[in-house]
Amino acid sequence: MYGSGEAAALSIQAYRDFRTYAAAVARHRPRDSVVLAQGSTLQDPRFVPCGRKPVAVVLDVDETALLNVGYEYDQAAQKRSYDPKRWSDWEKTGVRAMRPLPGAVAALHAIRAAGIRVIFNSNRSHENAAYTELALDAAALGPARHLKELFVTGDAPGGSAKDSRRALIARRYCVVAMAGDQLGDFSDLFNAKELPISGRRETVMSGKIARLWGNGWFVLPNPVYGAGVKGNFDDVFPIDTRWGDPAGGQ
Amino acid sequence: MYGSGEAAALSIQAYRDFRTYAAAVARHRPRDSVVLAQGSTLQDPRFVPCGRKPVAVVLDVDETALLNVGYEYDQAAQKRSYDPKRWSDWEKTGVRAMRPLPGAVAALHAIRAAGIRVIFNSNRSHENAAYTELALDAAALGPARHLKELFVTGDAPGGSAKDSRRALIARRYCVVAMAGDQLGDFSDLFNAKELPISGRRETVMSGKIARLWGNGWFVLPNPVYGAGVKGNFDDVFPIDTRWGDPAGGQ
């Protein structure tokens, strides 16, 4: 899946959708952004108002804007599990084997040409922020200057939970569209501990949240890691969808 | 990935895009369809003209319109490899454990309400066509009457290669949009034997074909099987994107 034609097509499609939507909405200066306001729930989402703030889009970095192809190769080839030190080494040394997602460069170019700011909200480490700036520049996705167009872990409270960084960004900008590969790239509410995987999927498909997908919130596919690939059997396959061959075949 | 919130979000997004695009294009009756004409290459695609034919969209069935949740559960729980007989049993008996993709029911409803025909082009078996009609009806995606709105393997020459069925459909209809989870749902040219996986990805990202994704050709994610998950290491990770920790860490 990682290197497939299908994945490239999905990416080009999502970025076209993202770019077209952002340009159309920015022309009409919406009343509300697509960043959830404090006090929202997934059943009753409310959005930070735009006021007169300059228009922007917000993107995650890893597997949304940048493909960490070299890292994933090494992980798979050596059958490694996640090691924070190795990931940190990758952030510092892997620039040459990172690639922009298909469609990303053209989309961000068009978005900036429309006068819309591009802001990155990443869980990459604070100590390696300068390397991440460099990686985004090298992939023709920049500028991504730390604390101007790039926010990383530690730039606001909450660690790898992104809501406080989103709030910081939404105080400065009218965020008209966001892109990410995991639900936490849109709201920490999706990662609430009490929400089981099937419940998480239900909230995605319900109410006002359901209307945001492809309509302010844009998802890129990531089958390799993260919340999208968690879950044991019973989480992924609810009991009413199970089936064994009634003919009794082995 | 199969049961994740991220997958549901991707599906809702793709179906919103598909529905919006189809309705907009149908209003302006395009000169050309999005079905490749005979004699096309991926470098020089040409399209079947629309003439005065009634407007339609074409979708694949499995993992595009219908999720085979019960089958995938059984395959995974029993660690099975693909067995055509077991798949055929599923086509006949699995209706209750099939689900529409998130967003599909609303999208097809809106498309039909706009006066656009919905046609399914599936590699399900000819002998089980009546069961497939039933499954699509049960998932609220019908009508899908065999040889009217549903075409399966054997309805035109070529076996599981779909181009000849697409040609048959394109003789009757002006096909303005297509949806699928594998590149073969758009053209058999992507499955040409001489095309390696990296070449396949390159053709997706190049020239006129690149401009079709999200713009007439709509992809749904399928990480479970098919062309999107084929490929050995060297195919997926080209040599210029490989990386080993330069610090020499183990």
Coordinates of C-alpha atoms in Angstrom, one line a residue, chain A residues 1-10 12-14 16-17 67-74 76-78 80 85-87 89-90 93-94 96-97 99-100 102 181-184 191 197-198 200-201 204-206 210-215 217-223 226-230 233-238 240-250, chain B residues 1-10 12-14 16-17 67-74 76-78 80 85-87 89-90 93-94 96-97 99-100 102 181-184 191 197-198 200-201 204-206 210-215 217-223 226-230 233-238 240-250:
Chain A
M1 CA 0.0 0.0 0.0
Y2 CA 2.8 2.4 0.9
G3 CA 4.3 2.6 -2.5
S4 CA 1.3 1.7 -4.6
G5 CA -0.3 3.5 -7.5
E6 CA -3.5 3.4 -5.6
A7 CA -2.0 5.3 -2.7
A8 CA -0.5 7.9 -5.0
A9 CA -4.0 8.4 -6.7
L10 CA -5.7 8.8 -3.3
I12 CA -3.5 13.4 -5.6
Q13 CA -7.3 13.2 -5.2
A14 CA -7.2 14.4 -1.6
R16 CA -6.9 18.4 -5.3
D17 CA -10.0 18.4 -3.1
L67 CA 6.5 10.5 3.2
N68 CA 9.1 9.0 5.4
V69 CA 10.0 6.5 2.8
G70 CA 13.6 5.7 3.9
Y71 CA 12.5 5.3 7.5
E72 CA 9.7 3.0 6.6
Y73 CA 12.0 0.9 4.4
D74 CA 14.4 0.5 7.3
A76 CA 10.3 -3.0 7.5
A77 CA 13.6 -4.4 6.2
Q78 CA 14.9 -4.8 9.7
R80 CA 11.9 -3.1 13.8
K85 CA 15.8 7.3 19.4
R86 CA 15.9 5.8 15.9
W87 CA 13.0 8.1 14.9
D89 CA 18.0 10.0 14.2
W90 CA 15.7 9.9 11.2
T93 CA 19.5 12.6 9.0
G94 CA 16.8 11.3 6.7
R96 CA 17.3 12.9 1.4
A97 CA 14.9 9.9 1.7
R99 CA 9.4 12.8 -0.3
P100 CA 6.4 15.1 -0.5
P102 CA 1.9 13.2 -4.4
D181 CA -3.7 11.2 8.2
Q182 CA -5.0 10.5 11.7
L183 CA -8.1 11.8 13.5
G184 CA -5.9 13.5 16.1
N191 CA -8.4 10.1 21.0
I197 CA -12.4 1.9 18.2
S198 CA -15.9 1.2 17.1
R200 CA -14.5 6.3 17.3
R201 CA -15.7 5.1 13.9
V204 CA -16.7 10.0 12.5
M205 CA -19.8 8.8 10.6
S206 CA -22.4 10.8 12.7
A210 CA -19.6 13.4 9.3
R211 CA -20.3 16.5 7.2
L212 CA -16.7 17.8 7.7
W213 CA -14.9 15.1 5.7
G214 CA -13.9 16.5 2.4
N215 CA -15.6 19.7 3.5
W217 CA -11.3 18.3 7.1
F218 CA -9.2 16.4 4.5
V219 CA -7.8 12.9 5.2
L220 CA -4.7 11.3 3.6
P221 CA -4.4 7.5 3.8
N222 CA -1.8 6.0 6.2
P223 CA -1.9 2.3 6.5
G226 CA -1.0 5.3 14.0
A227 CA -4.5 5.3 15.2
G228 CA -5.7 4.1 11.8
V229 CA -4.1 0.7 12.3
K230 CA -4.7 0.1 15.9
F233 CA -10.1 -8.2 16.1
D234 CA -13.1 -7.6 18.1
D235 CA -12.6 -3.9 17.8
V236 CA -12.3 -4.0 14.0
F237 CA -15.0 -6.6 13.4
P238 CA -18.2 -6.0 15.5
D240 CA -23.0 -8.4 13.9
T241 CA -20.6 -8.5 10.9
R242 CA -19.1 -11.9 11.5
W243 CA -19.5 -14.8 9.3
G244 CA -18.4 -18.4 9.0
D245 CA -19.1 -20.5 5.9
P246 CA -22.6 -21.9 6.6
A247 CA -21.8 -24.8 4.3
G248 CA -19.3 -25.8 6.9
G249 CA -16.3 -25.5 4.7
Q250 CA -12.9 -25.7 6.3
Chain B
M1 CA -7.2 0.2 9.0
Y2 CA -10.2 -1.8 7.9
G3 CA -12.5 -0.7 10.7
S4 CA -10.8 2.5 11.6
G5 CA -12.3 6.0 12.0
E6 CA -9.7 7.2 9.5
A7 CA -11.0 4.7 6.8
A8 CA -14.6 5.9 7.4
A9 CA -13.5 9.5 7.1
L10 CA -11.6 8.8 3.9
I12 CA -17.1 9.9 3.4
Q13 CA -14.6 12.4 1.9
A14 CA -14.2 10.5 -1.4
R16 CA -18.7 13.6 -1.1
D17 CA -16.1 14.6 -3.8
L67 CA -17.6 -3.6 2.6
N68 CA -17.2 -7.4 2.9
V69 CA -16.7 -7.1 6.6
G70 CA -17.8 -10.6 7.5
Y71 CA -15.6 -12.2 4.9
E72 CA -12.6 -10.2 6.0
Y73 CA -13.2 -11.1 9.6
D74 CA -13.3 -14.8 8.7
A76 CA -8.2 -12.8 9.3
A77 CA -9.5 -14.8 12.2
Q78 CA -8.7 -18.1 10.5
R80 CA -6.9 -17.9 5.5
K85 CA -14.8 -21.4 -3.5
R86 CA -14.9 -19.7 -0.1
W87 CA -15.3 -16.3 -1.8
D89 CA -19.8 -19.0 -0.8
W90 CA -19.5 -15.5 0.6
T93 CA -24.5 -16.3 1.8
G94 CA -22.8 -13.2 3.3
R96 CA -26.2 -9.8 6.2
A97 CA -22.5 -9.1 7.0
R99 CA -22.1 -3.0 4.6
P100 CA -22.2 0.0 2.3
P102 CA -19.6 5.2 4.6
D181 CA -10.4 0.9 -5.0
Q182 CA -7.9 -0.5 -7.5
L183 CA -6.4 1.1 -10.7
G184 CA -8.0 -1.7 -12.8
N191 CA -2.3 -3.8 -15.0
I197 CA 5.0 -1.4 -9.4
S198 CA 7.2 1.7 -9.4
R200 CA 2.6 2.0 -12.2
R201 CA 3.0 4.6 -9.5
V204 CA -0.5 7.6 -11.9
M205 CA 1.5 10.7 -11.0
S206 CA 2.2 11.8 -14.5
A210 CA -2.5 12.6 -12.8
R211 CA -5.2 15.3 -13.5
L212 CA -8.0 12.7 -13.3
W213 CA -7.7 11.8 -9.6
G214 CA -10.6 13.5 -7.8
N215 CA -11.5 15.0 -11.1
W217 CA -11.8 9.2 -11.3
F218 CA -12.4 8.7 -7.6
V219 CA -10.4 6.3 -5.4
L220 CA -11.5 4.6 -2.2
P221 CA -8.8 3.2 0.1
N222 CA -8.4 -0.6 0.3
P223 CA -5.5 -1.8 2.3
G226 CA -5.6 -6.3 -4.5
A227 CA -3.1 -4.3 -6.5
G228 CA -2.7 -1.7 -3.8
V229 CA -1.0 -4.1 -1.5
K230 CA 1.1 -6.1 -3.9
F233 CA 10.4 -4.6 -0.8
D234 CA 12.4 -3.4 -3.7
D235 CA 9.2 -2.5 -5.6
V236 CA 7.8 -0.5 -2.7
F237 CA 11.1 1.2 -1.6
P238 CA 13.2 2.3 -4.6
D240 CA 17.1 6.2 -3.7
T241 CA 14.8 6.3 -0.7
R242 CA 16.6 3.8 1.5
W243 CA 18.2 4.7 4.7
G244 CA 20.1 3.0 7.5
D245 CA 20.9 4.9 10.7
P246 CA 24.2 6.7 9.9
A247 CA 25.0 6.7 13.5
G248 CA 25.3 2.9 13.1
G249 CA 22.6 2.2 15.7
Q250 CA 21.3 -1.3 15.8

